[in-house]
């Protein structure tokens, strides 16, 4: 049996079309190419990663998800995380989240925060699995008027 490997790596400019395609399938108000380019070239706080599925013997490599998260001193914010709809619920999102939390811990980050649409039950359950809790509701946070849940993870220091 042949297996698919996964690799999480920094996003590069040439990855923008693949990431944009997943972005458009995942969000109601998607970022544009120039937003992503700005994020990877001009934002020193941003960690913009892609997750790639590959099978070296078949010469297959495909970006299947991405995340963009910022570290500012001892806190971090997840701005975006998405997996292509065809490969959701296969723990690719979890792999990225585990890497985010491990990297945040190594950088001495104390809290990771995020906003999520109140109707986005899958994402809320996903975050809850990693220990994020709802701190409060941000009324009418999104452009279409939907509320956001503000979620926080206290990063435990393993050392
Ligand atoms: C949220 C998202 C990134 C999760 O990625 P994923 O790779 O599908 O998630 P995983 O397979 O790692 O799931 C981990 C856990 O999350 C929860 N979960 C994920 N998708 C779920 C769904 N559709 N329904 C219910 N729970 C779900 C489950 O608890 C799951 O654990 P389990 O497999 O042991 O049951 C993905 O659904 C996505 O891209 N959504 C669209 C973009 C989005 O809403 N991003 C978040 C914006 S704030």
mmCIF file of C-alpha atoms and ligand atoms in Angstrom:
data_model
loop_
_atom_site.group_PDB
_atom_site.id
_atom_site.type_symbol
_atom_site.label_atom_id
_atom_site.label_comp_id
_atom_site.label_asym_id
_atom_site.label_seq_id
_atom_site.Cartn_x
_atom_site.Cartn_y
_atom_site.Cartn_z
ATOM 1 C CA UNK A 1 0.000 0.000 0.000
ATOM 2 C CA UNK A 2 1.237 3.523 -0.804
ATOM 3 C CA UNK A 3 0.827 6.206 1.824
ATOM 4 C CA UNK A 4 0.550 9.953 1.522
ATOM 5 C CA UNK A 5 2.996 12.032 3.558
ATOM 6 C CA UNK A 6 2.163 15.435 4.952
ATOM 7 C CA UNK A 7 4.475 18.382 5.294
ATOM 8 C CA UNK A 8 3.844 21.751 6.909
ATOM 9 C CA UNK A 9 6.036 24.504 5.509
ATOM 10 C CA UNK A 10 6.199 28.263 5.067
ATOM 11 C CA UNK A 11 3.982 29.613 2.316
ATOM 12 C CA UNK A 12 5.808 31.053 -0.711
ATOM 13 C CA UNK A 13 4.600 33.546 -3.307
ATOM 14 C CA UNK A 14 4.131 30.786 -5.897
ATOM 15 C CA UNK A 15 1.705 29.009 -3.525
ATOM 16 C CA UNK A 16 -0.794 31.901 -3.660
ATOM 17 C CA UNK A 17 -3.067 30.436 -6.420
ATOM 18 C CA UNK A 18 -3.457 27.095 -4.579
ATOM 19 C CA UNK A 19 -4.074 28.811 -1.240
ATOM 20 C CA UNK A 20 -6.504 31.279 -2.804
ATOM 21 C CA UNK A 21 -8.536 28.398 -4.269
ATOM 22 C CA UNK A 22 -8.939 26.851 -0.786
ATOM 23 C CA UNK A 23 -9.645 30.283 0.701
ATOM 24 C CA UNK A 24 -12.519 30.857 -1.750
ATOM 25 C CA UNK A 25 -14.014 27.441 -0.963
ATOM 26 C CA UNK A 26 -13.750 28.065 2.782
ATOM 27 C CA UNK A 27 -14.721 31.649 3.650
ATOM 28 C CA UNK A 28 -17.687 33.917 2.916
ATOM 29 C CA UNK A 29 -15.438 37.009 2.696
ATOM 30 C CA UNK A 30 -12.202 35.586 1.234
ATOM 31 C CA UNK A 31 -8.875 37.361 1.173
ATOM 32 C CA UNK A 32 -7.485 38.493 -2.173
ATOM 33 C CA UNK A 33 -4.110 37.542 -3.654
ATOM 34 C CA UNK A 34 -2.643 40.921 -2.666
ATOM 35 C CA UNK A 35 -3.716 40.417 0.973
ATOM 36 C CA UNK A 36 -1.794 37.135 1.027
ATOM 37 C CA UNK A 37 1.242 38.591 -0.711
ATOM 38 C CA UNK A 38 1.300 41.446 1.786
ATOM 39 C CA UNK A 39 1.010 38.971 4.651
ATOM 40 C CA UNK A 40 4.001 36.863 3.540
ATOM 41 C CA UNK A 41 6.214 39.749 2.466
ATOM 42 C CA UNK A 42 5.405 42.691 4.749
ATOM 43 C CA UNK A 43 4.033 41.359 8.028
ATOM 44 C CA UNK A 44 6.850 40.453 10.427
ATOM 45 C CA UNK A 45 4.368 38.991 12.955
ATOM 46 C CA UNK A 46 2.801 36.540 10.510
ATOM 47 C CA UNK A 47 3.463 32.813 10.268
ATOM 48 C CA UNK A 48 1.794 31.749 7.022
ATOM 49 C CA UNK A 49 2.038 27.993 6.544
ATOM 50 C CA UNK A 50 0.705 25.482 4.055
ATOM 51 C CA UNK A 51 0.116 21.776 4.558
ATOM 52 C CA UNK A 52 1.032 19.626 1.598
ATOM 53 C CA UNK A 53 0.092 16.046 0.833
ATOM 54 C CA UNK A 54 2.719 14.165 -1.122
ATOM 55 C CA UNK A 55 3.739 10.791 -2.422
ATOM 56 C CA UNK A 56 7.349 11.005 -3.618
ATOM 57 C CA UNK A 57 7.232 7.708 -5.501
ATOM 58 C CA UNK A 58 4.228 8.894 -7.515
ATOM 59 C CA UNK A 59 5.626 12.438 -7.774
ATOM 60 C CA UNK A 60 2.411 13.899 -6.310
ATOM 61 C CA UNK A 61 2.414 17.076 -4.229
ATOM 62 C CA UNK A 62 -0.665 19.092 -3.438
ATOM 63 C CA UNK A 63 -1.370 21.958 -1.042
ATOM 64 C CA UNK A 64 -4.447 20.902 0.954
ATOM 65 C CA UNK A 65 -4.676 23.542 3.635
ATOM 66 C CA UNK A 66 -3.105 26.586 5.197
ATOM 67 C CA UNK A 67 -2.992 28.705 8.287
ATOM 68 C CA UNK A 68 -1.945 32.252 9.045
ATOM 69 C CA UNK A 69 -1.237 33.158 12.644
ATOM 70 C CA UNK A 70 0.513 36.078 14.286
ATOM 71 C CA UNK A 71 2.788 36.194 17.264
ATOM 72 C CA UNK A 72 3.037 39.498 19.105
ATOM 73 C CA UNK A 73 5.226 39.222 22.191
ATOM 74 C CA UNK A 74 3.602 36.684 24.540
ATOM 75 C CA UNK A 75 0.295 36.328 22.695
ATOM 76 C CA UNK A 76 -0.726 34.854 19.370
ATOM 77 C CA UNK A 77 -3.763 35.150 17.095
ATOM 78 C CA UNK A 78 -5.013 32.687 14.547
ATOM 79 C CA UNK A 79 -6.173 34.783 11.588
ATOM 80 C CA UNK A 80 -7.021 31.982 9.193
ATOM 81 C CA UNK A 81 -6.996 28.208 9.123
ATOM 82 C CA UNK A 82 -8.598 26.134 6.398
ATOM 83 C CA UNK A 83 -8.461 22.726 4.780
ATOM 84 C CA UNK A 84 -9.702 21.911 1.267
ATOM 85 C CA UNK A 85 -13.312 20.601 1.539
ATOM 86 C CA UNK A 86 -12.352 17.308 -0.178
ATOM 87 C CA UNK A 87 -9.933 16.376 2.605
ATOM 88 C CA UNK A 88 -11.619 17.781 5.719
ATOM 89 C CA UNK A 89 -12.065 15.610 8.807
ATOM 90 C CA UNK A 90 -8.835 13.748 7.999
ATOM 91 C CA UNK A 91 -6.902 15.513 10.765
ATOM 92 C CA UNK A 92 -4.968 17.854 8.476
ATOM 93 C CA UNK A 93 -6.359 20.827 10.409
ATOM 94 C CA UNK A 94 -5.310 19.098 13.624
ATOM 95 C CA UNK A 95 -1.770 18.660 12.334
ATOM 96 C CA UNK A 96 -1.533 22.394 11.670
ATOM 97 C CA UNK A 97 -3.045 23.247 15.053
ATOM 98 C CA UNK A 98 -0.639 20.925 16.879
ATOM 99 C CA UNK A 99 2.250 22.638 15.084
ATOM 100 C CA UNK A 100 0.875 26.096 15.931
ATOM 101 C CA UNK A 101 0.558 25.222 19.618
ATOM 102 C CA UNK A 102 4.004 23.593 19.788
ATOM 103 C CA UNK A 103 5.626 26.573 18.042
ATOM 104 C CA UNK A 104 3.741 29.036 20.245
ATOM 105 C CA UNK A 105 4.892 27.152 23.347
ATOM 106 C CA UNK A 106 8.512 27.239 22.120
ATOM 107 C CA UNK A 107 8.186 31.017 21.619
ATOM 108 C CA UNK A 108 6.900 31.415 25.211
ATOM 109 C CA UNK A 109 3.454 32.502 24.030
ATOM 110 C CA UNK A 110 0.940 32.469 26.906
ATOM 111 C CA UNK A 111 -2.381 32.779 25.074
ATOM 112 C CA UNK A 112 -3.655 32.047 21.571
ATOM 113 C CA UNK A 113 -6.851 33.857 20.560
ATOM 114 C CA UNK A 114 -9.170 33.824 17.575
ATOM 115 C CA UNK A 115 -12.568 34.914 16.306
ATOM 116 C CA UNK A 116 -14.961 32.405 14.769
ATOM 117 C CA UNK A 117 -18.430 32.844 13.292
ATOM 118 C CA UNK A 118 -21.087 31.884 15.825
ATOM 119 C CA UNK A 119 -22.685 29.586 13.200
ATOM 120 C CA UNK A 120 -19.438 27.734 12.390
ATOM 121 C CA UNK A 121 -20.139 24.674 14.511
ATOM 122 C CA UNK A 122 -17.410 22.504 12.904
ATOM 123 C CA UNK A 123 -14.684 25.068 13.629
ATOM 124 C CA UNK A 124 -15.970 25.719 17.170
ATOM 125 C CA UNK A 125 -15.828 21.984 17.891
ATOM 126 C CA UNK A 126 -12.397 21.796 16.256
ATOM 127 C CA UNK A 127 -11.009 24.582 18.470
ATOM 128 C CA UNK A 128 -12.707 23.126 21.541
ATOM 129 C CA UNK A 129 -10.865 19.859 20.985
ATOM 130 C CA UNK A 130 -7.583 21.717 21.521
ATOM 131 C CA UNK A 131 -8.759 23.409 24.702
ATOM 132 C CA UNK A 132 -9.925 26.768 23.333
ATOM 133 C CA UNK A 133 -12.813 28.195 25.345
ATOM 134 C CA UNK A 134 -15.303 30.948 24.491
ATOM 135 C CA UNK A 135 -14.348 34.121 26.342
ATOM 136 C CA UNK A 136 -17.105 36.378 25.003
ATOM 137 C CA UNK A 137 -19.257 37.210 21.989
ATOM 138 C CA UNK A 138 -18.351 40.088 19.657
ATOM 139 C CA UNK A 139 -21.714 41.382 18.415
ATOM 140 C CA UNK A 140 -21.947 42.000 14.655
ATOM 141 C CA UNK A 141 -18.223 41.396 14.173
ATOM 142 C CA UNK A 142 -18.435 40.209 10.561
ATOM 143 C CA UNK A 143 -19.284 42.349 7.487
ATOM 144 C CA UNK A 144 -22.638 40.578 7.093
ATOM 145 C CA UNK A 145 -23.532 41.297 10.729
ATOM 146 C CA UNK A 146 -22.911 37.833 12.179
ATOM 147 C CA UNK A 147 -21.523 37.625 15.711
ATOM 148 C CA UNK A 148 -18.077 36.225 16.442
ATOM 149 C CA UNK A 149 -17.117 34.028 19.351
ATOM 150 C CA UNK A 150 -13.818 35.151 20.826
ATOM 151 C CA UNK A 151 -11.941 32.014 21.852
ATOM 152 C CA UNK A 152 -8.803 31.674 23.943
ATOM 153 C CA UNK A 153 -6.310 28.909 24.591
ATOM 154 C CA UNK A 154 -4.023 29.202 27.609
ATOM 155 C CA UNK A 155 -0.755 27.693 26.422
ATOM 156 C CA UNK A 156 0.602 25.344 29.056
ATOM 157 C CA UNK A 157 4.331 25.460 29.676
ATOM 158 C CA UNK A 158 5.660 21.907 29.453
ATOM 159 C CA UNK A 159 9.053 22.764 30.857
HETATM 160 C C1 LIG B 1 -12.096 24.002 10.775
HETATM 161 C C2 LIG B 1 -11.253 23.152 9.839
HETATM 162 C C3 LIG B 1 -9.939 23.855 9.531
HETATM 163 C C4 LIG B 1 -10.947 21.810 10.513
HETATM 164 O O1 LIG B 1 -10.010 21.077 9.738
HETATM 165 P P1 LIG B 1 -10.138 19.492 9.552
HETATM 166 O O2 LIG B 1 -8.865 18.991 8.981
HETATM 167 O O3 LIG B 1 -11.360 19.180 8.781
HETATM 168 O O4 LIG B 1 -10.318 19.019 11.065
HETATM 169 P P2 LIG B 1 -9.792 17.688 11.767
HETATM 170 O O5 LIG B 1 -10.009 16.517 10.869
HETATM 171 O O6 LIG B 1 -8.403 17.903 12.230
HETATM 172 O O7 LIG B 1 -10.792 17.598 13.003
HETATM 173 C C5 LIG B 1 -10.364 17.654 14.364
HETATM 174 C C6 LIG B 1 -11.602 17.699 15.238
HETATM 175 O O8 LIG B 1 -12.388 18.840 14.932
HETATM 176 C C7 LIG B 1 -13.787 18.528 15.047
HETATM 177 N N1 LIG B 1 -14.392 18.666 13.713
HETATM 178 C C8 LIG B 1 -13.760 18.916 12.542
HETATM 179 N N2 LIG B 1 -14.667 19.026 11.552
HETATM 180 C C9 LIG B 1 -15.869 18.813 12.090
HETATM 181 C C10 LIG B 1 -17.191 18.781 11.561
HETATM 182 N N3 LIG B 1 -17.453 18.999 10.260
HETATM 183 N N4 LIG B 1 -18.219 18.557 12.404
HETATM 184 C C11 LIG B 1 -17.996 18.365 13.732
HETATM 185 N N5 LIG B 1 -16.749 18.363 14.296
HETATM 186 C C12 LIG B 1 -15.715 18.582 13.477
HETATM 187 C C13 LIG B 1 -13.856 17.114 15.552
HETATM 188 O O9 LIG B 1 -13.884 17.174 16.974
HETATM 189 C C14 LIG B 1 -12.526 16.536 15.078
HETATM 190 O O10 LIG B 1 -12.072 15.507 15.905
HETATM 191 P P3 LIG B 1 -12.411 13.957 15.576
HETATM 192 O O11 LIG B 1 -11.906 13.694 14.196
HETATM 193 O O12 LIG B 1 -11.663 13.200 16.613
HETATM 194 O O13 LIG B 1 -13.892 13.845 15.651
HETATM 195 C C15 LIG B 1 -12.036 22.839 8.524
HETATM 196 O O14 LIG B 1 -13.339 22.385 8.861
HETATM 197 C C16 LIG B 1 -12.168 24.024 7.588
HETATM 198 O O15 LIG B 1 -11.287 24.283 6.758
HETATM 199 N N6 LIG B 1 -13.305 24.766 7.684
HETATM 200 C C17 LIG B 1 -13.539 25.915 6.792
HETATM 201 C C18 LIG B 1 -12.704 27.100 7.183
HETATM 202 C C19 LIG B 1 -13.002 27.528 8.601
HETATM 203 O O16 LIG B 1 -14.146 27.614 9.019
HETATM 204 N N7 LIG B 1 -11.925 27.854 9.339
HETATM 205 C C20 LIG B 1 -12.032 28.350 10.686
HETATM 206 C C21 LIG B 1 -12.335 29.808 10.647
HETATM 207 S S1 LIG B 1 -12.371 30.569 12.233
#
